[in-house]
Amino acid sequence: MSDPLARLRRAALRREEAGLRRRLRPRGPDFDGLIDLASNDYLGLSRDPRLVEGAVRAAREWGTGSTGSRLVTGTTELHEELDRRLAAFTGMPAALVFSSGFLANLGAVTALAGPDTLVVSDRVNHASIVDACRLSRSRVVVSPHRDVAAVEEALASREEEHALVVTDAVFSVDGDLAPLRELHAAARRHGALLVIDEAHALGVVGEHGRGAAHAAGLTGEPDVVLTLTLSKSLASQGGAVLGAPEVIETLIDVGRSFIFDTGLAPAAAGAALAALDVLADEPELPARARRRAARIRDMAAGLGLQTSPGRPDAAVVPVVLGDPHAAVRAADICFEHGARVGCFRPPSVPPGRACLRLTARASLTEAELTVLERALQKVRAETGP
């Protein structure tokens, strides 16, 4: 009898040789004394006492779990308040909270697409969008990155009655911004819906961090749908889809990742509501996060490392090493110097684009930036020409 696990061991060995093995590295509550330059806690709110108290208060009042799907017992008054507050904050007509951002993307794309709908998706969209496209039962055209002309061509030549254009607002690894106004104009010319994932834009981009669609003047448009996560700038957990009432009604009726999933835990809803309060009280936080990202980008570029070509649009700064082994070694160097950074390799990035993913926080100090600079100097010394 053959060993059913042998193929898995062989595949793991191939990934090891290619520098593509991934390992969990547990951390302590204080990041083991390391500077956090890897998380998506862009506003530095994950340990904020106001959010902690919001989570604790919600858990005490509502319990530890939502107890069921939102269509059964999983919608509390807290969930409805969060729906309303997210819609008001982003400028959208209505919102529906999911238990994760991944499920929000799955729900939005699969519910709004189908065999009679063409889906056009940017080549470097997040994996949740890619998987949603695969499950949508639609024909999918993968367009070159940020290429509006290619999107327009796909829409103009389609045979399907309906169409969806799907894009990240801020792309999760390179940190660049989608051309939202141009994409919306193309979508509108061809009667398509534009679905924008605000995961890395909410709380960082635009006035008071209201997101990239708000900054582009697109919120409230009937042909625009937003998805977002509560787990990044809002330092909680969960996701949401925002759009016209017809979109929300459709998701409640047919969105499988909404209907068949347990509702968001009350503590997460309480923390997210507290984060929205903090943003209202401290509207300078998004700009502060962007300024820290610009400092990190200028620091890396000044050392001769390959990074984004201009001022970051949000809080993500890539440092491209190319080779996966080089990226792993660079991450280890940063770790040794006291900084925890992201290390992204295929399939998270295309072959030849392995990189460090540095994320800024509004709360980063000058001393912490100095530690990062020393680490990057060592990275440059080991990986440079």
Coordinates of C-alpha atoms in Angstrom, one line a residue:
M1 CA 0.0 0.0 0.0
S2 CA 1.5 3.4 -1.0
D3 CA 2.1 6.1 1.5
P4 CA -0.7 8.7 1.1
L5 CA 1.5 11.4 2.7
A6 CA 4.6 10.9 0.6
R7 CA 3.6 13.4 -2.1
L8 CA 3.0 16.0 0.6
R9 CA 6.6 15.5 2.0
R10 CA 8.0 15.7 -1.5
A11 CA 6.1 18.9 -2.2
A12 CA 7.3 20.4 1.1
L13 CA 10.9 19.5 0.2
R14 CA 10.6 21.3 -3.1
R15 CA 9.2 24.4 -1.4
E16 CA 12.1 24.2 1.1
E17 CA 14.6 24.2 -1.7
A18 CA 12.9 27.1 -3.4
G19 CA 12.8 29.2 -0.2
L20 CA 9.0 29.0 -0.1
R21 CA 8.4 27.1 3.2
R22 CA 6.2 29.0 5.7
R23 CA 6.4 28.6 9.4
L24 CA 4.4 30.0 12.3
R25 CA 6.4 32.2 14.7
P26 CA 4.3 32.8 17.8
R27 CA 4.8 36.1 19.5
G28 CA 4.2 37.4 23.0
P29 CA 1.7 40.2 23.8
D30 CA 4.5 42.9 23.4
F31 CA 5.9 41.5 20.1
D32 CA 8.7 40.0 22.2
G33 CA 10.2 43.5 22.5
L34 CA 10.5 43.8 18.7
I35 CA 9.3 46.8 16.8
D36 CA 6.1 45.9 14.9
L37 CA 6.7 46.7 11.2
A38 CA 4.8 43.7 9.9
S39 CA 1.2 43.9 11.1
N40 CA -1.7 45.8 9.6
D41 CA -2.4 47.8 12.8
Y42 CA -1.9 51.0 10.8
L43 CA -3.2 53.4 13.4
G44 CA -1.6 51.6 16.3
L45 CA -5.0 50.9 18.0
S46 CA -4.8 47.2 18.7
R47 CA -3.7 47.7 22.3
D48 CA -5.5 51.0 22.8
P49 CA -7.4 51.0 26.1
R50 CA -10.5 52.5 24.5
L51 CA -10.8 49.6 22.1
V52 CA -10.0 47.0 24.8
E53 CA -12.8 48.5 26.9
G54 CA -15.1 48.5 24.0
A55 CA -14.5 44.8 23.4
V56 CA -14.8 44.0 27.1
R57 CA -18.0 45.9 27.6
A58 CA -19.6 44.2 24.6
A59 CA -18.5 40.7 25.8
R60 CA -20.0 41.4 29.2
E61 CA -23.3 42.6 27.8
W62 CA -23.7 40.2 24.9
G63 CA -21.5 37.2 25.8
T64 CA -18.5 35.7 24.1
G65 CA -20.2 34.6 20.8
S66 CA -23.0 35.8 18.6
T67 CA -24.6 32.3 18.9
G68 CA -25.6 31.8 15.3
S69 CA -25.7 33.1 11.8
R70 CA -26.9 36.7 11.4
L71 CA -30.2 35.4 9.9
V72 CA -31.0 33.4 13.1
T73 CA -29.6 34.7 16.4
G74 CA -26.3 36.3 15.3
T75 CA -27.6 39.8 14.6
T76 CA -27.7 41.9 17.8
E77 CA -28.4 45.6 18.3
L78 CA -24.6 45.9 18.4
H79 CA -24.3 44.5 14.9
E80 CA -27.0 46.8 13.5
E81 CA -25.2 49.8 15.1
L82 CA -22.0 48.7 13.4
D83 CA -23.7 48.4 10.1
R84 CA -25.1 51.9 10.4
R85 CA -21.8 53.5 11.6
L86 CA -19.7 51.9 8.9
A87 CA -22.1 53.2 6.2
A88 CA -22.1 56.7 7.7
F89 CA -18.3 56.7 8.1
T90 CA -17.6 55.7 4.5
G91 CA -20.5 57.7 2.9
M92 CA -22.3 54.6 1.6
P93 CA -26.0 54.1 1.7
A94 CA -26.0 50.8 3.6
A95 CA -23.6 48.2 5.1
L96 CA -23.6 44.5 6.1
V97 CA -21.1 43.2 8.5
F98 CA -19.5 39.7 8.0
S99 CA -17.3 37.7 10.3
S100 CA -14.1 38.4 8.1
G101 CA -13.0 40.5 5.2
F102 CA -12.2 37.4 3.2
L103 CA -15.8 36.3 3.5
A104 CA -17.1 39.8 2.7
N105 CA -15.2 39.6 -0.7
L106 CA -16.5 36.0 -1.3
G107 CA -20.0 37.1 -0.5
A108 CA -20.0 40.3 -2.6
V109 CA -18.5 38.8 -5.8
T110 CA -20.3 35.5 -5.8
A111 CA -23.7 37.1 -5.1
L112 CA -23.3 39.8 -7.7
A113 CA -21.8 37.7 -10.4
G114 CA -23.0 34.5 -12.1
P115 CA -23.0 32.8 -15.6
D116 CA -24.6 35.9 -17.2
T117 CA -21.9 38.2 -15.8
L118 CA -18.4 39.0 -16.9
V119 CA -15.9 39.6 -14.0
V120 CA -12.8 41.7 -14.7
S121 CA -10.2 41.5 -11.9
D122 CA -6.8 43.2 -11.5
R123 CA -3.9 40.8 -11.8
V124 CA -2.6 41.5 -8.3
N125 CA -5.9 41.6 -6.4
H126 CA -6.0 39.9 -3.0
A127 CA -6.4 36.1 -2.8
S128 CA -9.9 36.5 -1.4
I129 CA -10.9 38.3 -4.6
V130 CA -9.2 35.6 -6.7
D131 CA -11.0 32.9 -4.9
A132 CA -14.3 34.8 -5.1
C133 CA -13.8 35.0 -8.9
R134 CA -13.2 31.3 -9.1
L135 CA -16.4 30.6 -7.2
S136 CA -18.5 33.1 -9.0
R137 CA -19.5 30.8 -12.0
S138 CA -18.6 33.8 -14.2
R139 CA -16.2 34.1 -17.0
V140 CA -13.2 36.0 -15.5
V141 CA -10.8 38.3 -17.3
V142 CA -7.6 39.0 -15.4
S143 CA -6.5 42.5 -16.4
P144 CA -2.9 43.8 -16.2
H145 CA -2.2 45.7 -13.1
R146 CA -3.9 49.2 -13.0
D147 CA -4.6 49.0 -16.8
V148 CA -7.8 50.8 -17.4
A149 CA -7.6 50.4 -21.1
A150 CA -7.5 46.6 -20.7
V151 CA -10.5 46.8 -18.4
E152 CA -12.5 48.9 -20.9
E153 CA -11.6 46.5 -23.8
A154 CA -12.8 43.5 -21.8
L155 CA -16.1 45.3 -21.0
A156 CA -16.6 46.5 -24.5
S157 CA -16.1 43.1 -26.1
R158 CA -18.1 41.0 -23.7
E159 CA -21.0 38.8 -24.7
E160 CA -22.5 38.6 -21.2
E161 CA -25.4 40.8 -20.3
H162 CA -23.8 42.0 -17.0
A163 CA -20.3 42.8 -15.8
L164 CA -18.4 43.4 -12.6
V165 CA -15.0 45.2 -12.3
V166 CA -13.2 44.2 -9.1
T167 CA -10.1 45.9 -7.7
D168 CA -8.3 46.5 -4.5
A169 CA -8.3 50.1 -3.5
V170 CA -4.7 49.9 -2.1
F171 CA -2.9 46.8 -3.3
S172 CA -1.8 44.8 -0.3
V173 CA 1.9 44.2 -1.1
D174 CA 3.1 47.1 -3.3
G175 CA 0.9 49.6 -1.5
D176 CA -0.1 51.4 -4.7
L177 CA -3.5 52.9 -5.3
A178 CA -6.0 51.8 -8.0
P179 CA -7.1 54.4 -10.5
L180 CA -10.6 54.4 -9.1
R181 CA -12.1 57.4 -10.9
E182 CA -11.0 56.0 -14.3
L183 CA -12.2 52.5 -13.5
H184 CA -15.5 53.9 -12.4
A185 CA -15.9 55.9 -15.6
A186 CA -15.1 52.8 -17.7
A187 CA -17.5 50.6 -15.7
R188 CA -20.3 53.2 -16.0
R189 CA -19.8 53.5 -19.8
H190 CA -20.4 49.8 -20.1
G191 CA -23.1 49.3 -17.5
A192 CA -20.9 47.4 -15.0
L193 CA -20.7 47.5 -11.2
L194 CA -17.4 48.5 -9.7
V195 CA -16.5 46.5 -6.6
I196 CA -13.7 48.1 -4.5
D197 CA -11.9 46.4 -1.7
E198 CA -11.0 49.1 0.9
A199 CA -9.1 46.7 3.2
H200 CA -5.8 48.6 3.1
A201 CA -7.3 52.0 2.5
L202 CA -9.9 52.4 5.3
G203 CA -8.5 54.4 8.1
V204 CA -5.4 55.5 6.1
V205 CA -6.5 57.0 2.8
G206 CA -8.6 60.1 2.4
E207 CA -10.0 62.7 4.7
H208 CA -10.3 61.3 8.3
G209 CA -9.3 57.9 6.8
R210 CA -12.7 57.4 5.1
G211 CA -11.2 55.4 2.4
A212 CA -10.0 55.6 -1.2
A213 CA -13.5 55.6 -2.8
H214 CA -14.5 58.5 -0.5
A215 CA -11.4 60.4 -1.5
A216 CA -12.2 59.7 -5.2
G217 CA -15.8 61.0 -4.8
L218 CA -17.4 57.7 -5.6
T219 CA -19.2 56.9 -2.4
G220 CA -23.0 56.9 -2.7
E221 CA -22.9 56.1 -6.5
P222 CA -25.4 53.3 -7.2
D223 CA -22.9 51.3 -9.3
V224 CA -20.2 51.3 -6.6
V225 CA -19.9 48.5 -4.0
L226 CA -17.3 48.5 -1.3
T227 CA -15.8 45.7 0.8
L228 CA -13.6 46.3 3.8
T229 CA -12.1 44.6 6.8
L230 CA -12.3 45.6 10.5
S231 CA -9.0 43.9 11.2
K232 CA -6.5 46.4 10.0
S233 CA -6.9 50.1 10.8
L234 CA -9.9 49.4 13.0
A235 CA -7.8 46.9 15.0
S236 CA -10.6 44.4 15.4
Q237 CA -11.8 41.5 13.4
G238 CA -14.5 41.1 10.7
G239 CA -15.5 42.6 7.4
A240 CA -18.3 44.3 5.6
V241 CA -19.9 45.0 2.3
L242 CA -21.3 48.4 1.6
G243 CA -23.5 49.6 -1.2
A244 CA -27.0 50.4 -2.4
P245 CA -29.9 48.8 -0.4
E246 CA -30.5 46.5 -3.4
V247 CA -26.9 45.1 -3.0
I248 CA -27.4 44.5 0.8
E249 CA -30.8 42.8 0.2
T250 CA -29.2 40.6 -2.4
L251 CA -26.4 39.5 0.0
I252 CA -28.9 38.8 2.8
D253 CA -31.0 36.6 0.4
V254 CA -28.3 34.8 -1.6
G255 CA -24.8 35.5 -0.1
R256 CA -23.6 32.1 1.0
S257 CA -20.7 33.4 3.1
F258 CA -23.2 35.5 5.0
I259 CA -26.1 33.1 5.3
F260 CA -24.2 30.1 6.4
D261 CA -21.6 31.7 8.6
T262 CA -21.8 32.5 12.3
G263 CA -22.1 36.3 13.0
L264 CA -19.3 38.4 14.2
A265 CA -18.4 38.0 17.9
P266 CA -19.8 40.9 20.0
A267 CA -16.4 41.8 21.4
A268 CA -15.1 42.4 17.8
A269 CA -18.1 44.6 17.0
G270 CA -17.5 46.5 20.2
A271 CA -13.8 47.1 19.5
A272 CA -14.6 48.2 15.9
L273 CA -17.2 50.7 17.2
A274 CA -14.7 52.1 19.6
A275 CA -12.1 52.4 16.8
L276 CA -14.6 54.5 14.8
D277 CA -15.0 56.7 17.9
V278 CA -11.2 57.1 18.1
L279 CA -11.0 58.2 14.4
A280 CA -13.7 60.8 15.1
D281 CA -11.8 62.1 18.1
E282 CA -8.3 62.0 16.5
P283 CA -8.8 62.7 12.8
E284 CA -5.0 63.3 12.4
L285 CA -4.2 59.6 12.8
P286 CA -4.5 58.6 9.0
A287 CA -2.2 61.4 7.9
R288 CA 0.3 60.5 10.6
A289 CA 0.4 56.9 9.4
R290 CA 1.0 58.1 5.8
R291 CA 3.8 60.3 6.9
R292 CA 5.5 57.4 8.7
A293 CA 5.2 55.3 5.6
A294 CA 6.8 58.1 3.5
R295 CA 9.7 58.2 6.0
I296 CA 10.2 54.4 5.7
R297 CA 10.0 54.6 1.9
D298 CA 12.6 57.5 1.8
M299 CA 14.8 55.6 4.2
A300 CA 14.9 52.5 2.1
A301 CA 15.3 54.4 -1.2
G302 CA 18.1 56.4 0.3
L303 CA 20.0 53.2 1.1
G304 CA 19.7 52.1 -2.5
L305 CA 17.1 49.4 -1.8
Q306 CA 14.4 48.8 -4.4
T307 CA 11.1 50.2 -3.2
S308 CA 8.0 52.0 -4.4
P309 CA 8.7 54.8 -6.9
G310 CA 7.0 57.6 -5.1
R311 CA 5.3 58.7 -1.9
P312 CA 3.2 55.9 -0.5
D313 CA -0.5 56.1 -1.0
A314 CA -1.2 54.3 2.2
A315 CA 0.8 52.6 5.0
V316 CA 2.5 49.8 3.0
V317 CA 6.1 50.0 1.8
P318 CA 7.7 47.1 -0.2
V319 CA 11.4 46.5 -0.3
V320 CA 12.0 44.1 -3.3
L321 CA 14.8 41.6 -3.0
G322 CA 13.7 39.3 -5.9
D323 CA 15.0 36.0 -4.6
P324 CA 13.0 34.2 -1.9
H325 CA 16.1 33.2 0.0
A326 CA 17.3 36.8 0.0
A327 CA 14.0 38.0 1.3
V328 CA 14.0 35.4 4.1
R329 CA 17.5 36.4 5.1
A330 CA 16.6 40.1 5.0
A331 CA 13.7 39.4 7.3
D332 CA 16.0 37.5 9.7
I333 CA 18.4 40.5 9.7
C334 CA 15.6 42.8 10.7
F335 CA 14.5 40.4 13.4
E336 CA 18.1 40.2 14.7
H337 CA 18.2 44.0 14.9
G338 CA 14.9 44.3 16.8
A339 CA 12.3 44.7 14.1
R340 CA 9.6 42.3 13.0
V341 CA 8.8 42.7 9.3
G342 CA 6.7 40.9 6.7
C343 CA 8.4 38.6 4.2
F344 CA 6.4 37.9 1.1
R345 CA 7.3 35.2 -1.5
P346 CA 5.4 33.4 -4.3
P347 CA 2.5 32.8 -4.5
S348 CA 1.8 35.9 -2.4
V349 CA 3.8 37.9 -5.0
P350 CA 4.8 37.0 -8.6
P351 CA 8.1 35.1 -9.2
G352 CA 11.1 37.4 -9.0
R353 CA 9.2 39.8 -6.7
A354 CA 10.0 38.4 -3.2
C355 CA 10.1 41.3 -0.8
L356 CA 10.0 42.7 2.7
R357 CA 6.6 44.2 3.3
L358 CA 7.1 47.1 5.8
T359 CA 4.0 48.6 7.4
A360 CA 3.8 51.9 9.0
R361 CA 1.9 52.7 12.2
A362 CA 0.7 56.2 13.2
S363 CA 2.3 55.5 16.6
L364 CA 5.9 54.7 15.3
T365 CA 8.5 56.7 17.1
E366 CA 11.8 58.3 15.9
A367 CA 13.7 55.8 18.0
E368 CA 11.9 52.9 16.3
L369 CA 12.5 54.3 12.9
T370 CA 16.2 54.5 13.8
V371 CA 16.2 50.8 14.6
L372 CA 14.7 50.0 11.3
E373 CA 17.3 52.2 9.5
R374 CA 20.1 50.2 11.1
A375 CA 18.5 46.9 10.1
L376 CA 18.0 48.1 6.5
Q377 CA 21.6 49.2 6.3
K378 CA 22.6 45.7 7.1
V379 CA 20.1 44.3 4.6
R380 CA 21.7 46.5 2.0
A381 CA 25.2 45.4 2.9
E382 CA 24.3 41.7 2.6
T383 CA 22.0 41.9 -0.5
G384 CA 23.4 44.8 -2.5
P385 CA 25.5 44.5 -5.7

